[in-house]
PDB file of C-alpha atoms in Angstrom:
ATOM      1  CA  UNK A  25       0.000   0.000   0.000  1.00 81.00           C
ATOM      2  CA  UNK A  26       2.724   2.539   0.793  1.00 81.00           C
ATOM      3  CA  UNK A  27       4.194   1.918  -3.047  1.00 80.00           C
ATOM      4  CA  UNK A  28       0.821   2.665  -4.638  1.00 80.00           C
ATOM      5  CA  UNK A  29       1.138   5.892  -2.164  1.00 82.00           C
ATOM      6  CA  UNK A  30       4.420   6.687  -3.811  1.00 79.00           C
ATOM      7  CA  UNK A  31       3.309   6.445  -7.184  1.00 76.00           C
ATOM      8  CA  UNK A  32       0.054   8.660  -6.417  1.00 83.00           C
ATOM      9  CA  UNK A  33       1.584  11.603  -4.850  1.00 88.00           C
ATOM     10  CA  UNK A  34       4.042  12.324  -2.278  1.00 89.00           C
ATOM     11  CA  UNK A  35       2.304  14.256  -0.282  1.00 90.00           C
ATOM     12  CA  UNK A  36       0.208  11.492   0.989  1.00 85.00           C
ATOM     13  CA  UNK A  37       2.996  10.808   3.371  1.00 90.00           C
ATOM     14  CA  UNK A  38       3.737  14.614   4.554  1.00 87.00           C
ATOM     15  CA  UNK A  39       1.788  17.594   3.288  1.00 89.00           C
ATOM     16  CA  UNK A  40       3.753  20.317   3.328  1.00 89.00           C
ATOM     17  CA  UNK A  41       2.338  23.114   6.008  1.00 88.00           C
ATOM     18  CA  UNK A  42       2.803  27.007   5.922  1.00 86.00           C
ATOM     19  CA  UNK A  43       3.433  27.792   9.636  1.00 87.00           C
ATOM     20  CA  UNK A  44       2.832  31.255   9.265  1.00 88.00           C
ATOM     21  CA  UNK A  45      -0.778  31.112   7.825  1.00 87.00           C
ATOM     22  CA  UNK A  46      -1.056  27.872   9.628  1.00 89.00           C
ATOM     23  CA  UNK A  47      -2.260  26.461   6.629  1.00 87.00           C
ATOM     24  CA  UNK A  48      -1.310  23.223   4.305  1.00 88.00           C
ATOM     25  CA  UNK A  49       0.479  24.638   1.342  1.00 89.00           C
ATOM     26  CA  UNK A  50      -1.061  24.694  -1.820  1.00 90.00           C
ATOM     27  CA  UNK A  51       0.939  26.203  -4.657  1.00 92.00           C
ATOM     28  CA  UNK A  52       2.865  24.683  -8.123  1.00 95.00           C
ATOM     29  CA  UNK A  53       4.836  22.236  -6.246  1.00 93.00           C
ATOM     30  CA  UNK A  54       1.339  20.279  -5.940  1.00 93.00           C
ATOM     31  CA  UNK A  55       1.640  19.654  -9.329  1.00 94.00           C
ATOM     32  CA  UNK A  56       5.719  19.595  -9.982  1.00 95.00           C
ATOM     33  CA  UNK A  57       6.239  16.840  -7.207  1.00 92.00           C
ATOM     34  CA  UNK A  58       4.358  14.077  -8.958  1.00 90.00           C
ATOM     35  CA  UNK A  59       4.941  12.500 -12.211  1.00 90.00           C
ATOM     36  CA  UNK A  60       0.884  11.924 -12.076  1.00 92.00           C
ATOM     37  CA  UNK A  61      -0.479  14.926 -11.495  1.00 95.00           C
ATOM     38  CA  UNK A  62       1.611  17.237 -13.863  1.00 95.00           C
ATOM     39  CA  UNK A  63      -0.043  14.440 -16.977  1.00 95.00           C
ATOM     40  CA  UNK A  64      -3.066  15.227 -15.006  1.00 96.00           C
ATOM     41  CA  UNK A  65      -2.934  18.718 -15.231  1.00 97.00           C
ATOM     42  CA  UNK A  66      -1.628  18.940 -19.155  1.00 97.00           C
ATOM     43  CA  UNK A  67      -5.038  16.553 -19.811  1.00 96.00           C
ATOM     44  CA  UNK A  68      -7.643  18.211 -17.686  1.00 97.00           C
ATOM     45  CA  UNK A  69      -6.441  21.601 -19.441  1.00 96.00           C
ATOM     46  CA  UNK A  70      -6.474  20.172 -23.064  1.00 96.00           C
ATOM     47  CA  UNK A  71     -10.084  18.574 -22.262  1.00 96.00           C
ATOM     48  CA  UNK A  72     -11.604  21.459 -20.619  1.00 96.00           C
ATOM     49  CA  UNK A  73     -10.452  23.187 -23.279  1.00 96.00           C
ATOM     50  CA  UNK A  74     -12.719  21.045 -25.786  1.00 95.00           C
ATOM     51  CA  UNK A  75     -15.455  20.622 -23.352  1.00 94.00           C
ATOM     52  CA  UNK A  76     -15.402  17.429 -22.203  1.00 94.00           C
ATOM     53  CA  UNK A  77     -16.861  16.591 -18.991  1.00 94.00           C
ATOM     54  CA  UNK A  78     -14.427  14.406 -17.013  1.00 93.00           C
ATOM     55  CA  UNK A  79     -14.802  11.495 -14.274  1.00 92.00           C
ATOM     56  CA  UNK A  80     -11.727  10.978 -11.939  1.00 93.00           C
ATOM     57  CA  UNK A  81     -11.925   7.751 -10.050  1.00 91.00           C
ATOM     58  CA  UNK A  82      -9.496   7.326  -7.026  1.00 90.00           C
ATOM     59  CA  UNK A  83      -9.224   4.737  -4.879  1.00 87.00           C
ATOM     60  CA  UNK A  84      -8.054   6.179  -1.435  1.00 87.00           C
ATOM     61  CA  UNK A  85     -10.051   9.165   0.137  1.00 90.00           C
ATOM     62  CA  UNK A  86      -6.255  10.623   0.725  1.00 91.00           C
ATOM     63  CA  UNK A  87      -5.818  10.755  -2.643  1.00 93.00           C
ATOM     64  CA  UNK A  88      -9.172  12.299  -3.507  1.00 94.00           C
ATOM     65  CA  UNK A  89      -8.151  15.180  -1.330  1.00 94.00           C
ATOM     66  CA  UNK A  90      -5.185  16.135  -2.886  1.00 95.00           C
ATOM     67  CA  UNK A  91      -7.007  16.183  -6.584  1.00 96.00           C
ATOM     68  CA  UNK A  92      -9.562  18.549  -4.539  1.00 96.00           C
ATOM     69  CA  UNK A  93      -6.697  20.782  -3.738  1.00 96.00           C
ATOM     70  CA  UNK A  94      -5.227  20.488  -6.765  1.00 97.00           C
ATOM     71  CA  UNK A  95      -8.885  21.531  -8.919  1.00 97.00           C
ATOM     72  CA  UNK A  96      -9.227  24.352  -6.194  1.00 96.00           C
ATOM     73  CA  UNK A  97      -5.687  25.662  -6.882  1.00 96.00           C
ATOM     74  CA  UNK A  98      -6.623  25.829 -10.548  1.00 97.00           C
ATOM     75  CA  UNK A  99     -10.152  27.224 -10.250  1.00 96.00           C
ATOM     76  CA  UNK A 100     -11.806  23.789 -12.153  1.00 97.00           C
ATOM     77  CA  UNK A 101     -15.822  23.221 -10.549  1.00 96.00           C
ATOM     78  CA  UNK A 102     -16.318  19.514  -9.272  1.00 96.00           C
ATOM     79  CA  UNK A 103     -18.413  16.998  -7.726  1.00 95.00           C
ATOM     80  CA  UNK A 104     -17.228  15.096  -5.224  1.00 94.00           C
ATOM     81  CA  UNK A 105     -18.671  12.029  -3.999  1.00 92.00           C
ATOM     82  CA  UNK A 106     -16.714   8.873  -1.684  1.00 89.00           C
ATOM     83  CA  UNK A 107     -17.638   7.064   0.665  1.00 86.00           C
ATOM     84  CA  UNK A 108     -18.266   9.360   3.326  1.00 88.00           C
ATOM     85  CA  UNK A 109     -20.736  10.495   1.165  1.00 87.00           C
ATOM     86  CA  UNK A 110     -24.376  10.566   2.455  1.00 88.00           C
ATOM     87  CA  UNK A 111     -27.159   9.285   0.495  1.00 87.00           C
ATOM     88  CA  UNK A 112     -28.624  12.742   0.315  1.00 91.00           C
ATOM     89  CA  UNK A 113     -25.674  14.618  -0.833  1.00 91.00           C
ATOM     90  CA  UNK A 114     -24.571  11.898  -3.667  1.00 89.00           C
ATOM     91  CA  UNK A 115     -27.678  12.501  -5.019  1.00 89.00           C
ATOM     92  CA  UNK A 116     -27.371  16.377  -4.989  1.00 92.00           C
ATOM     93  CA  UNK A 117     -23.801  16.031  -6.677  1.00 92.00           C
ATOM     94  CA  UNK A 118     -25.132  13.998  -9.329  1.00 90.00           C
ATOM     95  CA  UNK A 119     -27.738  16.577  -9.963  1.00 91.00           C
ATOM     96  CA  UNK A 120     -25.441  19.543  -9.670  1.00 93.00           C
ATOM     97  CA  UNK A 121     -22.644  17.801 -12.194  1.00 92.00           C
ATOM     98  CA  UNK A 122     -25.859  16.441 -14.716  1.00 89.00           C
ATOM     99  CA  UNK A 123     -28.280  20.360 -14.423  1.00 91.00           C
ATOM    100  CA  UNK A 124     -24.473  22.348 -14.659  1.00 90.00           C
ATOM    101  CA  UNK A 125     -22.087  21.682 -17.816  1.00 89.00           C
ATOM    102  CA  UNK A 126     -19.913  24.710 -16.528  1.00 93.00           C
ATOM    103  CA  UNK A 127     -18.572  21.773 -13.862  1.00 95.00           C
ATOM    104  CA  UNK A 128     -16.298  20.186 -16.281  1.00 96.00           C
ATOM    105  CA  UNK A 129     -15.261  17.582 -13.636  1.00 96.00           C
ATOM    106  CA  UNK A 130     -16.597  14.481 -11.256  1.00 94.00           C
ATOM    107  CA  UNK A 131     -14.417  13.745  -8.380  1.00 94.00           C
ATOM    108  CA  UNK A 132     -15.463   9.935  -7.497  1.00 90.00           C
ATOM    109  CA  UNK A 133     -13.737   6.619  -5.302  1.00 88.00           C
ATOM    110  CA  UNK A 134     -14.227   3.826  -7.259  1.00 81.00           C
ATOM    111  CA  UNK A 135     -16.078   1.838  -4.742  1.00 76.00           C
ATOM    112  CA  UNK A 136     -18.217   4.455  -3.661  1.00 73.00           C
ATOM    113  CA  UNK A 137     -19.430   5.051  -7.070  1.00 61.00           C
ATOM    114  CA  UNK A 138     -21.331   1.874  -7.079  1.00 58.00           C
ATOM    115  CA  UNK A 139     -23.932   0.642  -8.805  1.00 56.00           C
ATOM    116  CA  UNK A 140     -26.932   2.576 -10.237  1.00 63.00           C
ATOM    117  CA  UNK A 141     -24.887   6.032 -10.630  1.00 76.00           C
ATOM    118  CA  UNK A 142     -25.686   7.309 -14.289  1.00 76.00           C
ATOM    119  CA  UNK A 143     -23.389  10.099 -15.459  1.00 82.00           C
ATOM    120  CA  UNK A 144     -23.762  10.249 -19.336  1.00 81.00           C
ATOM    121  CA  UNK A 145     -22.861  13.647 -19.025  1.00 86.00           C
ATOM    122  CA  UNK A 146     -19.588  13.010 -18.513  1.00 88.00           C
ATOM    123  CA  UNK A 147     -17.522  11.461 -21.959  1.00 89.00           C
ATOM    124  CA  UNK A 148     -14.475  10.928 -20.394  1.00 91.00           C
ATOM    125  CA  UNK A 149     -13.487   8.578 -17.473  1.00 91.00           C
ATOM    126  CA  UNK A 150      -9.218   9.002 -15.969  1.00 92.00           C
ATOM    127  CA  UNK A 151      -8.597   6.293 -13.517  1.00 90.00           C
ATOM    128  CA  UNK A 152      -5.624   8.015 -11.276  1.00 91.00           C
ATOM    129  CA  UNK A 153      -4.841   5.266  -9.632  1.00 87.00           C
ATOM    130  CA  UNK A 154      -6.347   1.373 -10.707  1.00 79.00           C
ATOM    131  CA  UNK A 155      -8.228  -0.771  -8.083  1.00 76.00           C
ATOM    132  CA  UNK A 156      -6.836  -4.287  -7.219  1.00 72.00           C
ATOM    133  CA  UNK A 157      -9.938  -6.353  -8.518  1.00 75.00           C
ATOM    134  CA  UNK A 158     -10.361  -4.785 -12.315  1.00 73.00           C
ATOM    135  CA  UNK A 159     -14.312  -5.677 -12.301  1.00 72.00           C
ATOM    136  CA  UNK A 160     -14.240  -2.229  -9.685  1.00 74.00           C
ATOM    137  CA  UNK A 161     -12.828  -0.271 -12.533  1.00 73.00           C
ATOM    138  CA  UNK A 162     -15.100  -1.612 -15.198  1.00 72.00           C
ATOM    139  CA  UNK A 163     -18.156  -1.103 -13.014  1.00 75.00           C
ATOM    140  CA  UNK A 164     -16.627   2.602 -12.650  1.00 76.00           C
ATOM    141  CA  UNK A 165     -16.091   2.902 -16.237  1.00 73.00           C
ATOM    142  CA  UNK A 166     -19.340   2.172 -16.817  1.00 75.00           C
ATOM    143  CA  UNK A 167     -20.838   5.534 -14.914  1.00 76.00           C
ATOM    144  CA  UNK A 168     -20.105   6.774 -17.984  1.00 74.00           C
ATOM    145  CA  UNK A 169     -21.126   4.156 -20.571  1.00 72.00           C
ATOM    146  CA  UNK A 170     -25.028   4.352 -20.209  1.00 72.00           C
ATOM    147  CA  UNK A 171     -28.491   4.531 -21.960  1.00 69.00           C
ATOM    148  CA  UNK A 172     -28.126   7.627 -22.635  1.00 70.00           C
ATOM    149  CA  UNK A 173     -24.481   8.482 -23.472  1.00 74.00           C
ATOM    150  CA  UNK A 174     -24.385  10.015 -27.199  1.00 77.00           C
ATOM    151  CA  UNK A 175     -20.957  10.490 -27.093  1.00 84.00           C
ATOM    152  CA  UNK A 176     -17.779   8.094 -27.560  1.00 85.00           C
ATOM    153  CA  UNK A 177     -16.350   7.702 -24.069  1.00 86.00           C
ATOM    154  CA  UNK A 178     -12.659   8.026 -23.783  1.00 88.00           C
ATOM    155  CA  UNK A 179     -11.280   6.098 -21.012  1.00 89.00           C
ATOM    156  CA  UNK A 180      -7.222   7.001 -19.650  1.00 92.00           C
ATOM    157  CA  UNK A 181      -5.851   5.269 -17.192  1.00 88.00           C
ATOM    158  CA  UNK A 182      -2.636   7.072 -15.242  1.00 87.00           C
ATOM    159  CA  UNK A 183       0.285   4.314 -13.583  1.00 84.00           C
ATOM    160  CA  UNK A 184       3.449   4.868 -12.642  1.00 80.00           C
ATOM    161  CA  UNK A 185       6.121   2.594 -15.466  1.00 81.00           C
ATOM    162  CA  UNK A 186       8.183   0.498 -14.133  1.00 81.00           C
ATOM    163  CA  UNK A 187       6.104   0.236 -10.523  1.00 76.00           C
ATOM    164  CA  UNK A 188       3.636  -1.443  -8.210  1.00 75.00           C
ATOM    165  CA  UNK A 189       1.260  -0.402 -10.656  1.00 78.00           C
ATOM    166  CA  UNK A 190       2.564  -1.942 -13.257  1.00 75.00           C
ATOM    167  CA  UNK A 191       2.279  -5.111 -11.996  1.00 77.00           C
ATOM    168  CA  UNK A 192      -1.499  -4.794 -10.711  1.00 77.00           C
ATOM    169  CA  UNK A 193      -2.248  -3.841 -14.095  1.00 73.00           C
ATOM    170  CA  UNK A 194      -0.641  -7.025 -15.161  1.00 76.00           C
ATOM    171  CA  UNK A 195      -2.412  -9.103 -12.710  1.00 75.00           C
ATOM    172  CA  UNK A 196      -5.648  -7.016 -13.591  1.00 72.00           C
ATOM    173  CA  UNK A 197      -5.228  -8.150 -17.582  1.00 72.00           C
ATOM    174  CA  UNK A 198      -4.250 -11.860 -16.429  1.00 71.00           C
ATOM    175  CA  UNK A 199      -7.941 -12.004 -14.242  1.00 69.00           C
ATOM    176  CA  UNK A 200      -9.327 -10.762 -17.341  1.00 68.00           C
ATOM    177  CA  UNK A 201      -8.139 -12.816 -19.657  1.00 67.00           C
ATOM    178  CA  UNK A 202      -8.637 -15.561 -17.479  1.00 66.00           C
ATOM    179  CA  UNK A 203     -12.686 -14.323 -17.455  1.00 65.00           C
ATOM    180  CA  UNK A 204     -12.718 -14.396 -20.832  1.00 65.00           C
ATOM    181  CA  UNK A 205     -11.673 -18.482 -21.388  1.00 64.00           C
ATOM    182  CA  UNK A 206     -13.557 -19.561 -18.972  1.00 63.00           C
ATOM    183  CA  UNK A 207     -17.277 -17.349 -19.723  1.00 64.00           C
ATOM    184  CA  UNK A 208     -16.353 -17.279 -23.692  1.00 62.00           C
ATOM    185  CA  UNK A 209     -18.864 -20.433 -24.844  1.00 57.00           C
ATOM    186  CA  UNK A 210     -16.639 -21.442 -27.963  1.00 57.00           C
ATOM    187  CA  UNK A 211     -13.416 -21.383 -26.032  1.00 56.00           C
ATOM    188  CA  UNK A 212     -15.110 -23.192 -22.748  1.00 53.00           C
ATOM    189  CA  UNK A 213     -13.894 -26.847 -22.397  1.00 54.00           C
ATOM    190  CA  UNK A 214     -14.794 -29.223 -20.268  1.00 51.00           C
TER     191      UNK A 214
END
């Protein structure tokens, strides 16, 4: 757990504080510290700038905090919604983000998100960090892949090279294609 920490952002560990204002300090080094969140920022500003409404799925509430920060910093609306999340204000995000286009961006946890969420509006889905069990992530793809959804979805999905990452990704396609031999009828043996 402490290498998927690394690759999401440093400051998970130790968030830097401003003793004078007595404040955590939020400034360019946010973004400049971590290999994720300066591809982050150079894809949220090329999206926004075509319009594309944007889902960010996290999987630690740690995490989720520091892309708040980070969309405060640069003055982008959100949604947020994890699981801390009451009933009552999920369904107000999901109402804000769907009435508002000018919120260009959904802030979600990946488990959290569950199942019957519809956000059509959104045509773009960036998993910042990937959950262990890769039926999570498709479930949390498909927020965006509805009745509904008149748009192609574009899916990115941010890891670390070379990393922890890599190798639940790796694990993630191996379940997969396991899935697919064993549900697949003509491949099914036995």
């Amino acid at each position: 757990m402490q290498l998927r920490k690394v690759c999401n952002h440093p400051y998970l560990f130790c968030y830097p504080y401003d003793v004078k204002t007595d404040t955590l300090k939020i400034d360019e080094n946010l973004i400049k510290n971590s290999g994720k969140m300066i591809i982050l920022d150079q894809l949220l500003s090329a999206l926004i700038a075509r319009k594309h409404r944007t889902l960010i799925f996290s999987q630690m509430t740690g995490t989720m905090d520091i892309l708040e920060d980070y969309l405060n910093y640069r003055s982008i609306s959100f949604c947020r919604i994890d699981g801390s999340t009451s009933q009552i204000d999920r369904e107000s995000e999901i109402a804000e983000f769907r009435k508002n286009c000018k919120i260009p961006v959904f802030l979600l946890s990946t488990r959290a998100a569950g199942l019957g969420i519809n956000l059509v509006d959104a045509d773009t889905v960036i998993f910042y960090d990937s959950d262990w069990n890769p039926q999570m992530d498709l479930q949390a793809q498909d927020r965006a892949h509805r009745i509904g959804q008149t748009k192609p979805v574009l899916v990115y999905r941010l890891a670390s090279a070379d990393s922890v990452e890599s190798k639940i990704l790796e694990r993630a396609s191996s379940k997969r294609k396991l899935e697919k031999v064993v549900i697949h009828k003509s491949k099914f043996k036995g």
